[in-house]
Coordinates of C-alpha atoms in Angstrom, one line a residue:
M68 CA 0.1 0.3 -0.1
F69 CA 3.1 2.1 1.2
D70 CA 4.9 1.9 -2.3
F71 CA 1.1 2.3 -4.4
L72 CA 0.9 5.8 -2.3
Q73 CA 4.4 6.6 -2.9
G74 CA 4.5 6.3 -6.7
T75 CA 1.1 7.9 -6.6
L76 CA 2.8 11.0 -5.4
S77 CA 5.6 10.7 -7.1
S78 CA 5.7 13.3 -10.7
L79 CA 5.2 10.4 -12.7
G80 CA 2.3 9.1 -10.8
R81 CA 0.5 12.6 -10.5
K82 CA 0.5 12.5 -14.3
Y83 CA -0.9 9.2 -14.2
T84 CA -3.3 9.8 -12.2
M85 CA -4.1 13.2 -14.3
A86 CA -4.5 11.2 -17.0
V87 CA -6.9 8.6 -15.4
T88 CA -9.1 11.3 -14.1
G89 CA -8.9 13.7 -17.4
F90 CA -10.3 10.1 -18.9
L91 CA -12.7 9.4 -16.5
L92 CA -14.4 13.4 -17.0
G93 CA -14.1 13.0 -20.7
V94 CA -16.1 9.7 -20.6
F95 CA -18.9 11.4 -18.1
L96 CA -18.9 14.7 -20.0
L97 CA -19.3 12.0 -23.2
I98 CA -22.4 10.1 -21.4
H99 CA -23.6 13.3 -20.3
A100 CA -24.0 14.8 -24.0
V101 CA -25.1 11.7 -25.5
G102 CA -28.2 11.9 -22.6
N103 CA -28.9 15.7 -22.9
S104 CA -29.2 15.0 -27.3
F105 CA -32.3 13.7 -26.4
V106 CA -33.8 17.3 -26.2
F107 CA -33.4 17.2 -30.0
I108 CA -35.7 14.4 -29.8
G109 CA -38.2 16.7 -28.3
K110 CA -39.4 18.1 -24.8
D111 CA -41.4 14.5 -24.0
A112 CA -38.0 12.3 -24.9
F113 CA -35.9 14.6 -22.7
N114 CA -37.8 14.6 -19.6
A115 CA -38.5 11.1 -19.7
Y116 CA -34.4 10.5 -20.1
A117 CA -34.3 13.0 -16.8
E118 CA -36.9 11.0 -15.4
Q119 CA -34.8 7.8 -15.9
L120 CA -31.8 9.2 -14.2
H121 CA -33.8 10.4 -10.8
S122 CA -35.2 7.1 -10.6
L123 CA -31.7 5.6 -9.5
G124 CA -32.9 7.7 -6.3
P125 CA -29.5 7.3 -4.1
L126 CA -27.1 6.4 -6.5
V127 CA -27.7 9.9 -7.9
P128 CA -26.2 11.9 -5.0
V129 CA -23.3 9.0 -4.9
A130 CA -22.1 9.5 -8.3
E131 CA -22.2 13.5 -8.0
I132 CA -19.9 12.6 -5.2
L133 CA -17.5 10.7 -7.1
L134 CA -17.4 13.3 -10.1
L135 CA -16.6 16.1 -7.5
I136 CA -13.6 14.2 -5.9
I137 CA -12.8 13.3 -9.5
F138 CA -13.0 16.9 -10.6
L139 CA -11.2 18.1 -7.6
S140 CA -8.4 15.6 -7.9
H141 CA -7.9 16.8 -11.7
I142 CA -7.7 20.6 -10.6
F143 CA -5.6 20.0 -7.8
I144 CA -3.4 17.6 -9.5
G145 CA -3.2 20.2 -12.2
I146 CA -2.1 22.9 -10.6
T147 CA 0.5 21.0 -8.3
L148 CA 2.0 20.3 -11.5
F149 CA 2.0 23.2 -13.6
L150 CA 3.5 25.1 -10.7
K151 CA 6.1 22.5 -10.2
N152 CA 6.8 22.7 -13.8
Q153 CA 6.9 26.3 -13.7
D154 CA 9.9 26.2 -11.0
A155 CA 11.5 23.4 -12.7
A156 CA 11.9 25.8 -16.0
G157 CA 13.4 28.6 -14.3
S158 CA 13.9 31.2 -16.4
R159 CA 12.1 31.2 -20.0
Y160 CA 14.3 30.5 -23.5
A161 CA 15.2 32.9 -25.7
V162 CA 13.8 30.3 -28.5
K163 CA 10.4 28.6 -28.3
T164 CA 10.2 25.4 -29.8
S165 CA 7.5 22.5 -29.4
S166 CA 9.5 19.7 -28.6
G167 CA 8.6 16.5 -26.2
G168 CA 5.2 15.6 -28.6
E169 CA 4.1 19.0 -27.2
T170 CA 0.9 19.9 -29.5
W171 CA -1.6 22.5 -29.9
G172 CA -4.1 20.0 -27.8
S173 CA -1.6 20.0 -25.0
R174 CA -0.6 23.4 -25.2
T175 CA -4.3 24.9 -24.6
M176 CA -5.5 22.2 -22.5
P177 CA -5.5 24.4 -19.1
W178 CA -7.4 27.1 -21.0
T179 CA -9.8 24.5 -21.9
G180 CA -10.1 23.0 -18.6
L181 CA -10.9 26.4 -17.3
I182 CA -13.6 27.0 -19.8
I183 CA -15.1 23.3 -19.3
L184 CA -15.0 24.4 -15.5
A185 CA -16.9 27.4 -16.2
F186 CA -19.1 25.7 -18.9
L187 CA -20.0 23.1 -15.8
L188 CA -20.6 25.5 -13.1
L189 CA -22.6 27.6 -15.7
H190 CA -24.9 24.3 -16.3
L191 CA -25.2 23.2 -12.6
F192 CA -26.7 26.8 -11.8
N193 CA -28.9 27.0 -14.6
V194 CA -29.9 23.4 -14.4
R195 CA -29.1 21.5 -11.4
F196 CA -29.4 24.0 -8.8
V197 CA -32.9 25.9 -9.7
D198 CA -36.6 25.1 -8.5
Q199 CA -37.4 21.9 -9.6
I200 CA -40.6 22.8 -10.3
L201 CA -40.6 23.0 -14.2
P202 CA -39.9 19.8 -16.3
I203 CA -35.9 20.0 -17.5
A204 CA -37.0 20.3 -20.3
D205 CA -38.8 23.6 -19.9
V206 CA -35.9 24.6 -17.7
V207 CA -33.2 24.3 -20.6
E208 CA -35.6 26.3 -23.3
Q209 CA -35.9 29.2 -20.8
T210 CA -32.2 29.1 -20.4
L211 CA -31.6 28.7 -24.0
A212 CA -33.9 31.5 -24.9
Y213 CA -31.3 34.1 -23.7
P214 CA -28.9 34.5 -26.7
L215 CA -26.0 35.2 -23.8
Y216 CA -26.3 31.7 -22.3
T217 CA -27.2 30.1 -26.0
F218 CA -23.2 31.5 -26.7
L219 CA -21.6 30.5 -23.4
Y220 CA -23.3 26.9 -24.1
L221 CA -21.7 26.4 -27.2
A222 CA -18.4 28.0 -25.9
G223 CA -18.2 25.1 -23.5
I224 CA -19.6 22.3 -25.7
T225 CA -16.7 23.1 -28.0
A226 CA -14.3 23.0 -25.6

């Protein structure tokens, strides 16, 4: 057990943990996007999907807590790795070259992560933490009736 913990806390272990938590978050976002795409079929289909999810009862809060742990772990480890890399780099190089397999995606990952985090918070405040009187399809329709929210949702989904 100690070896596992020690390995996880190493620089390489943290990078593996970032990869695993990032993969899990990506899988969640993909599944969630597929479920939310029921809104394009119609209000009844989307409401039925939402009711099916809520029928899982206590599994929903358990899943939400696990997702929160995964999100917070990913964010915390990402920040610590970033700061550690900054310390190790010292001063900036005079010439910036792309080496070591660095891609546009890997260079922009911190920014797309921040956009996704902002989008997630916007989504939670617009859909999850609202009065549950209206059917969810109506809540989504009312939210997207505002052009700014529509733009922010499109930006978040694109990220």
